[in-house]
Amino acid sequence: MKTNDVILQTIASVAAFIILAFAAYLFFAGHHEPGGGFIGGLVIASALVLLYIAFDMETVEKGIPVDYKILTGIGIGLSLLTGVGAMVLGYPFLSHTYEYVDFPFFGEIELATSLLFEAGVSLAVVGAILTIILSISEDV
Amino acid sequence: MNNLVILPIVIPLLAGVALIFFRKQIRVQRYVTTLSLLLLAVVTMVLIQQVSDAGTQTLNLGGWDPPFGIVLVADMFALLLMLATVIVAFCCVLYGFRTIGEAREKHYLYPFIHFLLVGVMGSFLTGDLFNLFVFFEVMLLASYILVSLGGTKDQLRESLKYVLINIVSSMFFLVAIGYLYAITGTLNFADLSMRIAETGQDGLITTVAIFLLLVFAIKAALLMYFWLPGAYVVPPMAISAMFAALLTKVGIYAIFRTFTLIFYHEPAVTHQLIAWLGILTMIFGAIGAVAYWDVRKILAYNVVIAVGFIFAGLAVFTEVALAGSIYYLMHDMVVKALLFLLGGVMIGLTGTDQLRKMSGMIRNHAALGWMFFLAALALAGIPPLSGFIGKLLILQGAIGEGFYILAAVGLVTSLMVLYSVMKIFMNGFWGENQLSVEDERMSTRGLLFPCAILATITVGLGLGVEWVNVYALQAAEVLNNPQLYIEAVLPNAD
């Protein structure tokens, strides 16, 4: 018997966007307030897991065609390359720098290379969590 | 600042991450693995030359001065072990190309070998207790996967034990770090060493030191070796060889580092304890090695004996004995890998690991047999080969400082080591030939080459003592004199 989860699916598709927005907030708040790449990545992963619970795996995979193992690799690579970048420029490995940039609409914003590092952490977290969850839920 | 110091961590990490993207292209995986290991060997050798010329090299990550930031320290002791690591890993990987099999290779085998190396290299290089913990975990997570990769029943059973024991000991490690941080307020090795030297090593710090000793002893198989024979027997032989040569050595390195640099003020308590642990380890390991008729088990117990013997040098704690330990440590990494690889060929040819079921292999495989003979003699410490000089220096130190029981046990267990490996040689290679070439389960094509590299190094380490000794003594000098390490890390401290 097929159960009818129209309420779950409707709420999940709205809630996923709210959760992702919250994840983006947490990710960018990390420098000055509680938050950062790790927690941001976990919240993104929770939004995706909610979609997997509400819909079946094929539907979500059609909507988000990402290989999460590759995503993990990209994440680690990005974090690593921010360190290597400093080394190539002649600074000690993992040196970070920042710059104040004037944006037309938002005003002056502090841009730091540690943001790239944290983005790598986020991608690695999302990739690792979803790889775990998807591989234990699959029938092999 | 010297950015070269980070390269031994960055190269395998980059290569490992890159290989995630080429999961199915086994040829690419093999080429990248070979290339990155060769590059690693070159970087390590350049670093050794630099350290030899200009003293200990450090790198403050992110440009933050220690003790506030993370510092990597490349001293001669760490670098010599790193060079041995790279050589062993290279030979094991060459051997693995032919033996491990496509199914495992396609499931991220090479990335995890790289991550294992990241952990090992990082543990050797780090100058900070918490980073040591992190790199230990990197190494252990990779080793959990390498033990269980393939998913046979034995592998799952042994990996469960291995993972449980290591998780418990990692937790103890974390608790010990917590205590030490509460007492001293720092985790940087050099800073810890200075603060403890100032305030004195009181009972509380000695307790934490013994707690840390317990943790590292589980990793190094110092008396707490119960997990080792099982976990080293189940994975493919190339992986076993890498474990036998690398994993316990990182625990040994950690004990050497902490007990020569930080907790050296109460040798009557801590180093005495290490001496007794070493004696018991040698005795139990030797009993295990003599008792079994199973090639893999005998070799695994030989790993345990060597751990006990290496700690004899630390217990004696003179510069010459420490140099002996360092020399023996390098020798042991190379020769254990060699023995495991040769044992792997024997098991591969006969299809059994029971000694009673094999004999007379020397007729068809003379090179294999004589290489095993050579490795057996080197392991036991016969003069022209590599095991001799380390044993000699340690025993000289032990007798000179009055550790007579330690020296006696060391000598007797050497005999038992020789007996146990000669048992393999005589049963496996002498006698009636039971196995014609057609009956063999695999060919030795390409397998003897990596073994030959290791055998050459074993002989070279023995014959080139004069040349290697310069570096071993430099390493021992830093171990014996913590002030040199502290000055390299904290140049502005008085």
XYZ file of C-alpha atoms in Angstrom:
634
model
C 0.000 0.000 0.000
C 1.294 3.388 -0.931
C 0.996 5.958 1.817
C 0.063 9.483 0.958
C 2.694 11.930 2.226
C 1.583 15.050 0.450
C 1.756 17.106 3.670
C 5.286 15.946 4.424
C 6.411 16.614 0.858
C 4.879 20.075 0.712
C 6.368 21.102 4.033
C 9.735 19.538 3.231
C 10.124 21.402 -0.041
C 9.464 24.733 1.703
C 11.437 23.862 4.838
C 14.455 22.772 2.792
C 14.857 26.318 1.468
C 14.533 27.830 4.935
C 17.117 25.390 6.275
C 19.486 26.137 3.386
C 19.106 29.877 3.996
C 19.903 29.292 7.667
C 22.930 27.228 6.597
C 24.146 30.109 4.431
C 23.696 32.491 7.371
C 25.632 30.193 9.718
C 28.379 29.734 7.145
C 28.949 33.455 6.594
C 28.527 34.381 10.278
C 31.389 32.118 11.292
C 34.075 34.783 11.486
C 32.431 37.025 14.064
C 29.635 35.002 15.585
C 28.933 31.343 16.360
C 28.814 29.352 13.128
C 31.316 28.425 10.447
C 32.047 25.819 7.841
C 31.477 22.691 9.877
C 28.077 23.610 11.308
C 27.065 25.187 7.989
C 27.893 21.977 6.187
C 25.956 19.902 8.709
C 22.868 22.083 8.283
C 23.079 21.840 4.477
C 23.341 18.081 4.851
C 20.287 18.048 7.119
C 18.247 19.902 4.471
C 19.264 17.304 1.873
C 18.491 14.447 4.256
C 15.035 15.934 4.815
C 14.468 15.846 1.051
C 15.624 12.232 0.927
C 13.160 11.350 3.704
C 10.234 13.179 2.107
C 10.825 12.006 -1.461
C 12.380 8.805 -2.772
C 16.033 8.554 -3.703
C 15.570 8.647 -7.486
C 13.596 11.908 -7.380
C 16.179 13.692 -5.265
C 19.055 12.355 -7.330
C 17.348 13.651 -10.477
C 16.964 17.073 -8.866
C 20.468 17.244 -7.346
C 22.750 15.194 -9.623
C 25.859 15.286 -7.418
C 28.278 12.461 -6.618
C 28.950 13.139 -2.955
C 32.240 11.224 -2.896
C 33.563 13.600 -5.546
C 32.160 16.505 -3.530
C 34.197 15.395 -0.518
C 37.295 15.305 -2.694
C 36.604 18.777 -4.043
C 36.119 20.066 -0.513
C 39.365 18.675 0.858
C 41.179 19.826 -2.273
C 39.859 23.384 -1.897
C 40.906 23.615 1.759
C 44.304 22.182 0.964
C 44.859 24.515 -1.976
C 44.252 27.624 0.158
C 47.222 26.431 2.220
C 49.309 25.589 -0.814
C 48.459 28.986 -2.338
C 50.126 30.764 0.573
C 53.119 28.514 0.138
C 53.398 29.290 -3.583
C 53.380 33.006 -2.792
C 56.260 32.521 -0.359
C 54.379 32.745 2.940
C 54.252 29.906 5.491
C 51.771 27.157 4.663
C 48.158 28.001 5.635
C 48.822 31.762 5.997
C 45.574 33.621 5.449
C 44.943 37.164 4.362
C 41.984 39.555 4.162
C 40.933 42.651 2.294
C 38.176 45.250 2.771
C 36.226 45.570 -0.466
C 33.477 48.065 -1.306
C 30.509 46.371 -2.900
C 27.900 48.520 -4.698
C 24.862 47.425 -2.713
C 26.202 45.922 0.536
C 28.856 48.494 1.401
C 32.256 47.630 2.805
C 32.772 43.919 3.457
C 35.791 42.111 4.848
C 36.781 39.320 2.456
C 39.114 36.706 3.970
C 40.791 33.715 2.337
C 39.760 31.664 5.349
C 36.291 31.777 3.766
C 37.627 29.540 0.986
C 39.085 27.190 3.559
C 35.744 27.022 5.356
C 33.922 26.462 2.068
C 36.160 23.429 1.552
C 35.319 22.203 5.046
C 31.593 22.625 4.319
C 31.768 20.696 1.058
C 33.737 17.912 2.724
C 31.196 17.702 5.563
C 28.216 17.633 3.208
C 29.909 15.035 1.016
C 30.923 12.810 3.913
C 27.529 12.917 5.696
C 25.565 12.181 2.541
C 27.960 9.454 1.418
C 27.450 7.737 4.777
C 23.678 8.139 4.802
C 23.168 7.148 1.173
C 25.453 4.120 1.326
C 23.819 2.661 4.439
C 20.337 3.250 2.991
C 21.113 1.596 -0.356
C 20.342 -2.087 -0.907
C 23.410 -3.587 -2.477
C 60.600 29.410 8.221
C 61.101 26.651 5.736
C 58.074 25.634 3.687
C 59.820 22.438 2.612
C 58.932 20.987 6.014
C 55.222 20.775 5.179
C 55.755 19.046 1.815
C 55.959 15.499 3.247
C 52.381 16.057 4.461
C 51.075 18.019 1.487
C 52.359 15.715 -1.276
C 50.551 12.541 -0.149
C 47.459 14.551 0.821
C 47.255 16.192 -2.605
C 47.919 12.905 -4.373
C 45.337 11.106 -2.230
C 42.676 13.721 -2.860
C 43.439 13.798 -6.581
C 43.069 10.025 -6.798
C 39.501 10.199 -5.450
C 38.573 11.582 -8.878
C 40.169 8.679 -10.778
C 38.532 5.796 -8.975
C 38.208 3.466 -11.943
C 41.457 4.302 -13.782
C 43.796 1.929 -12.026
C 46.749 2.789 -14.257
C 46.455 6.472 -13.353
C 46.226 5.511 -9.682
C 49.399 3.456 -9.922
C 51.386 6.090 -11.794
C 50.364 8.889 -9.444
C 51.150 6.729 -6.406
C 54.610 5.846 -7.680
C 55.321 9.428 -8.630
C 54.190 10.940 -5.350
C 56.240 8.438 -3.348
C 59.349 9.172 -5.404
C 58.787 12.901 -4.925
C 58.343 12.318 -1.204
C 61.652 10.464 -1.055
C 63.441 13.329 -2.810
C 61.927 15.960 -0.486
C 62.869 13.927 2.589
C 66.435 13.525 1.404
C 66.757 17.249 0.685
C 65.433 17.958 4.184
C 67.910 15.532 5.727
C 70.737 17.358 3.993
C 69.417 20.734 5.178
C 69.046 19.555 8.765
C 72.490 18.021 8.676
C 73.986 21.304 7.451
C 71.923 23.890 9.294
C 70.310 22.181 12.276
C 66.668 21.461 13.041
C 64.220 23.044 10.596
C 60.870 24.418 11.737
C 57.794 25.866 10.075
C 55.252 28.040 11.906
C 52.004 27.315 10.118
C 50.093 30.421 9.123
C 52.987 32.570 10.332
C 51.937 32.391 14.013
C 54.843 32.089 16.406
C 54.959 29.093 18.727
C 53.668 28.369 21.323
C 50.586 30.207 20.011
C 50.419 28.626 16.573
C 51.049 25.174 15.254
C 54.680 24.393 14.597
C 56.151 21.615 12.495
C 59.605 20.474 13.505
C 61.869 18.442 11.251
C 64.749 17.142 13.315
C 67.079 14.366 12.249
C 65.281 11.665 14.260
C 61.954 12.373 12.569
C 63.519 12.686 9.122
C 65.419 9.395 9.286
C 62.202 7.612 10.199
C 60.387 9.457 7.418
C 62.944 8.346 4.858
C 62.578 4.741 6.001
C 58.793 5.168 5.821
C 58.898 6.371 2.241
C 61.223 3.594 1.104
C 59.106 0.926 2.761
C 55.866 2.393 1.430
C 57.323 2.539 -2.082
C 58.374 -1.113 -2.034
C 55.073 -2.257 -0.502
C 53.122 -0.367 -3.138
C 55.209 -1.860 -5.961
C 54.513 -5.270 -4.453
C 50.850 -4.396 -4.051
C 50.447 -3.539 -7.752
C 50.793 -7.237 -8.536
C 49.160 -8.846 -5.529
C 46.307 -6.784 -4.157
C 43.846 -7.221 -6.967
C 41.549 -4.978 -8.933
C 38.520 -5.207 -6.654
C 40.344 -3.584 -3.775
C 42.236 -1.156 -5.989
C 38.966 0.193 -7.346
C 37.664 0.900 -3.866
C 40.009 3.744 -3.015
C 42.967 1.608 -1.922
C 45.613 4.097 -3.097
C 43.929 7.211 -1.666
C 43.841 5.490 1.721
C 47.484 4.453 1.470
C 48.234 8.113 0.834
C 46.141 9.206 3.803
C 47.935 6.650 5.967
C 51.196 8.272 4.904
C 49.811 11.722 5.693
C 49.103 10.519 9.219
C 52.491 8.882 9.643
C 54.443 11.843 8.239
C 52.389 14.316 10.248
C 52.976 12.386 13.476
C 56.703 12.464 12.845
C 56.776 16.158 12.000
C 54.408 17.756 14.468
C 55.688 19.841 17.346
C 52.504 19.895 19.354
C 50.721 17.235 21.404
C 47.211 17.861 20.121
C 48.330 17.784 16.513
C 50.027 14.521 17.276
C 46.605 13.266 18.347
C 45.008 14.528 15.131
C 47.651 12.928 12.918
C 47.361 9.707 14.919
C 43.664 9.705 14.099
C 44.338 10.385 10.411
C 46.695 7.419 10.376
C 44.356 5.183 12.383
C 41.249 5.963 10.330
C 43.143 5.087 7.160
C 44.461 1.920 8.808
C 40.954 0.861 9.945
C 39.884 1.015 6.341
C 42.966 -0.759 5.018
C 42.481 -3.578 7.568
C 38.864 -4.112 6.610
C 39.010 -3.277 2.870
C 37.966 -6.376 0.973
C 35.436 -7.428 3.587
C 36.340 -11.070 4.168
C 35.034 -12.607 7.365
C 38.432 -12.653 9.099
C 39.064 -9.056 8.176
C 35.774 -7.921 9.653
C 36.360 -9.820 12.893
C 39.890 -8.494 13.388
C 39.096 -4.962 12.295
C 36.334 -4.788 14.907
C 38.837 -5.588 17.660
C 41.416 -3.256 16.178
C 38.981 -0.354 15.913
C 37.608 -0.857 19.433
C 41.022 -0.979 21.059
C 42.267 2.036 19.179
C 39.186 4.106 19.911
C 39.549 3.404 23.625
C 43.240 4.271 23.567
C 42.575 7.433 21.556
C 40.083 8.472 24.188
C 42.694 7.926 26.897
C 45.076 10.010 24.802
C 42.582 12.860 24.717
C 42.022 12.640 28.477
C 45.782 12.690 29.068
C 46.111 15.754 26.854
C 43.334 17.385 28.876
C 45.135 16.737 32.161
C 48.421 17.996 30.801
C 46.796 21.157 29.478
C 45.117 21.747 32.828
C 48.436 21.382 34.653
C 50.777 23.274 32.336
C 48.536 25.461 30.159
C 50.318 24.594 26.908
C 50.522 21.762 24.413
C 53.537 22.772 22.350
C 56.328 20.239 22.931
C 59.077 22.810 23.391
C 56.974 25.030 25.631
C 55.808 22.026 27.681
C 59.380 20.928 28.099
C 60.429 24.386 29.315
C 57.553 24.758 31.753
C 58.055 21.328 33.250
C 61.781 21.986 33.559
C 60.987 25.213 35.448
C 58.369 23.885 37.853
C 59.830 20.400 38.189
C 58.194 17.131 37.291
C 55.997 16.531 40.321
C 53.926 13.432 41.045
C 50.935 14.684 39.090
C 52.939 15.274 35.910
C 54.641 11.896 36.291
C 51.192 10.315 36.557
C 50.117 11.997 33.343
C 53.384 10.859 31.758
C 52.636 7.252 32.679
C 49.098 7.684 31.374
C 50.513 8.891 28.053
C 52.954 5.989 28.118
C 49.988 3.623 28.417
C 48.304 5.249 25.424
C 51.356 5.144 23.194
C 52.203 1.646 24.405
C 48.881 0.377 23.078
C 49.665 1.965 19.698
C 53.273 0.771 19.753
C 52.430 -2.765 20.969
C 54.649 -2.316 24.023
C 53.341 -5.158 26.219
C 49.788 -4.183 25.193
C 50.226 -6.084 21.927
C 47.156 -8.319 22.137
C 45.488 -6.651 19.131
C 48.543 -6.875 16.899
C 48.875 -10.488 15.709
C 45.235 -10.618 14.610
C 45.102 -7.260 12.894
C 48.408 -7.795 11.036
C 47.470 -11.223 9.759
C 44.201 -10.511 7.927
C 44.860 -7.803 5.283
C 46.671 -8.515 1.992
C 50.391 -9.023 2.520
C 51.465 -5.708 0.978
C 49.238 -3.879 3.462
C 50.396 -6.080 6.366
C 53.990 -5.297 5.501
C 53.260 -1.590 5.503
C 51.511 -1.879 8.884
C 54.316 -3.955 10.383
C 56.882 -1.417 9.242
C 55.006 1.799 9.993
C 52.157 1.706 12.496
C 53.850 0.551 15.673
C 56.849 2.723 14.819
C 54.740 5.853 15.123
C 53.810 4.867 18.676
C 57.470 4.203 19.373
C 58.385 7.592 17.945
C 55.776 9.278 20.169
C 57.171 7.625 23.299
C 60.724 8.576 22.332
C 59.694 12.151 21.637
C 57.723 12.698 24.838
C 60.092 10.850 27.159
C 63.268 12.470 25.853
C 61.898 15.977 25.355
C 59.248 16.487 28.031
C 59.182 13.890 30.815
C 62.893 13.250 31.275
C 63.192 14.459 34.862
C 62.157 11.269 36.689
C 64.001 8.487 34.869
C 64.004 6.407 38.070
C 60.232 6.071 37.704
C 59.332 6.389 34.026
C 62.399 4.983 32.298
C 62.567 2.129 34.799
C 58.957 1.338 33.913
C 59.825 1.450 30.210
C 62.705 -0.954 30.830
C 60.399 -3.504 32.500
C 57.743 -3.097 29.836
C 60.442 -3.660 27.205
C 61.715 -6.796 28.966
C 58.221 -8.298 29.252
C 57.433 -7.398 25.635
C 60.584 -9.134 24.409
C 59.839 -12.262 26.460
C 56.180 -12.582 25.442
C 56.929 -11.719 21.827
C 59.678 -14.334 21.713
C 57.378 -16.982 23.204
C 54.806 -16.177 20.521
C 57.369 -16.247 17.722
C 58.734 -19.621 18.793
C 55.344 -21.181 19.471
C 53.621 -20.790 16.112
C 53.956 -22.806 12.906
C 52.238 -20.199 10.847
C 54.380 -17.822 8.733
C 52.258 -14.737 9.304
C 51.939 -15.264 13.053
C 55.688 -15.801 13.490
C 56.421 -12.601 11.612
C 53.775 -10.660 13.542
C 55.286 -11.730 16.877
C 58.699 -10.680 15.589
C 57.289 -7.163 15.271
C 56.460 -7.323 18.999
C 59.967 -8.458 20.002
C 61.591 -5.624 18.084
C 59.355 -3.085 19.850
C 60.590 -4.344 23.209
C 64.193 -4.202 22.073
C 63.967 -0.660 20.723
C 62.736 0.534 24.112
C 65.787 -0.923 25.779
C 67.736 1.961 24.229
C 65.327 4.531 25.645
C 65.399 2.913 29.081
C 69.198 3.084 29.160
C 69.023 6.740 28.074
C 72.591 7.513 27.081
C 73.441 9.166 23.785
C 75.062 6.044 22.357
C 72.165 3.801 23.370
C 69.702 6.259 21.853
C 71.699 6.267 18.617
C 71.520 2.473 18.760
C 67.750 2.626 19.132
C 67.423 5.005 16.205
C 69.622 2.793 14.090
C 67.666 -0.283 15.114
C 64.371 1.477 14.438
C 65.372 2.262 10.834
C 66.747 -1.222 10.315
C 63.623 -2.775 11.763
C 61.279 -0.843 9.484
C 63.154 -2.000 6.401
C 63.755 -5.582 7.437
C 60.220 -6.183 8.773
C 58.752 -4.976 5.509
C 61.192 -7.236 3.637
C 60.305 -10.288 5.730
C 56.568 -9.700 5.384
C 56.872 -9.274 1.618
C 58.984 -12.424 1.263
C 56.628 -14.322 3.546
C 53.812 -13.085 1.334
C 55.505 -14.576 -1.726
C 55.939 -17.898 0.087
C 52.281 -17.967 1.110
C 51.241 -16.900 -2.380
C 53.235 -19.697 -4.025
C 52.108 -22.507 -1.750
C 48.613 -21.291 -1.029
C 49.021 -22.003 2.682
C 50.605 -20.251 5.621
C 51.278 -23.443 7.569
C 55.001 -24.214 7.700
C 54.438 -27.956 7.974
C 52.755 -27.982 4.578
C 55.583 -26.326 2.634
C 59.125 -27.446 1.853
C 61.912 -27.420 -0.692
C 61.097 -24.121 -2.335
C 64.787 -23.287 -2.806
C 64.916 -25.555 -5.894
C 62.668 -23.365 -7.972
C 63.101 -20.075 -6.157
C 66.731 -19.643 -5.208
C 66.630 -15.821 -5.164
C 63.620 -15.821 -2.878
C 65.226 -18.311 -0.533
C 68.559 -16.544 -0.197
C 66.892 -13.190 0.234
C 64.855 -14.657 3.082
C 68.049 -16.088 4.569
C 69.682 -12.674 4.362
C 66.691 -10.981 5.974
C 66.613 -13.584 8.738
C 70.287 -13.012 9.530
C 69.810 -9.236 9.422
C 66.866 -9.512 11.811
C 68.853 -11.544 14.287
C 71.786 -9.115 14.113
C 74.587 -11.000 12.372
C 77.590 -8.634 12.000
C 77.865 -7.423 8.415
C 74.114 -6.778 8.198
C 71.966 -3.933 9.436
C 70.611 -5.380 12.693
C 74.021 -5.736 14.248
C 75.162 -2.221 14.972
C 71.918 -1.107 16.609
C 71.889 -4.155 18.855
C 75.547 -3.691 19.689
C 75.112 -0.053 20.711
C 72.005 -0.753 22.795
C 73.593 -3.729 24.567
C 76.823 -1.823 25.198
C 74.772 0.941 26.768
C 72.687 -1.483 28.811
C 75.705 -3.296 30.220
C 77.605 -0.058 30.787
C 74.733 1.433 32.794
C 74.070 -1.730 34.783
C 70.881 -2.918 33.084
C 72.048 -6.532 33.161
C 68.609 -8.190 33.025
C 67.674 -6.044 30.044
C 70.876 -6.969 28.210
C 70.473 -10.664 29.007
C 66.857 -10.750 27.833
C 67.853 -8.829 24.703
C 70.537 -11.372 23.856
C 68.417 -14.440 24.596
C 65.457 -13.142 22.606
C 67.826 -12.434 19.685
C 68.523 -16.151 19.636
C 64.826 -16.926 19.734
C 64.232 -14.479 16.867
C 66.905 -16.247 14.865
C 65.344 -19.622 15.706
C 61.860 -18.496 14.706
C 62.844 -17.097 11.294
C 65.275 -19.932 10.589
C 62.377 -22.274 11.296
C 60.561 -20.629 8.402
C 63.659 -20.818 6.211
C 64.513 -24.442 6.959
C 60.966 -25.731 6.710
C 59.986 -23.671 3.724
C 63.127 -23.851 1.595
C 65.006 -26.981 2.551
C 63.902 -30.548 2.188
C 61.958 -32.437 -0.434
C 60.457 -30.251 -3.135
C 56.688 -30.734 -3.034
C 55.742 -28.082 -5.494
C 56.428 -28.081 -9.205
C 56.254 -24.792 -11.064
C 52.908 -25.753 -12.594
C 51.291 -26.298 -9.206
C 52.164 -22.843 -7.907
C 49.281 -20.529 -7.164
C 50.910 -17.420 -8.624
C 54.064 -16.294 -10.394
C 56.785 -14.321 -8.671
C 57.143 -12.035 -11.657
C 57.708 -8.457 -10.483
C 57.436 -9.404 -6.811
C 61.114 -9.987 -6.169
C 62.151 -6.539 -7.391
C 60.722 -4.549 -4.457
C 62.098 -7.212 -2.106
C 65.507 -6.811 -3.742
C 65.415 -3.045 -3.139
C 64.761 -3.618 0.550
C 67.404 -6.354 0.761
C 69.966 -4.023 -0.820
C 69.111 -1.347 1.721
C 69.461 -3.860 4.559
C 72.920 -4.773 3.400
C 73.743 -1.119 2.711
C 72.661 -0.067 6.198
C 74.969 -2.706 7.609
C 78.002 -2.055 5.410
C 77.570 1.724 5.351
C 77.473 2.110 9.117
C 80.152 4.789 9.104
C 78.119 6.860 6.695
C 74.716 6.402 8.347
C 76.130 6.767 11.822
C 76.815 10.468 11.242
C 73.087 11.054 10.838
C 72.061 8.666 13.630
C 74.381 10.460 16.040
C 72.961 13.836 15.008
C 69.499 12.475 15.748
C 70.581 11.090 19.108
C 72.212 14.385 20.010
C 68.895 16.249 19.716
C 67.084 13.512 21.642
C 69.658 13.552 24.399
C 69.752 17.325 24.640
C 66.221 18.818 24.696
C 67.677 22.322 24.776
C 68.628 22.005 21.090
C 65.012 21.237 20.168
C 63.658 24.079 22.316
C 66.083 26.568 20.785
C 65.040 25.558 17.292
C 61.341 25.972 18.035
C 61.445 28.973 20.370
C 64.513 30.947 19.270
C 63.621 33.948 21.461
C 63.114 32.060 24.721
C 65.961 32.128 27.186
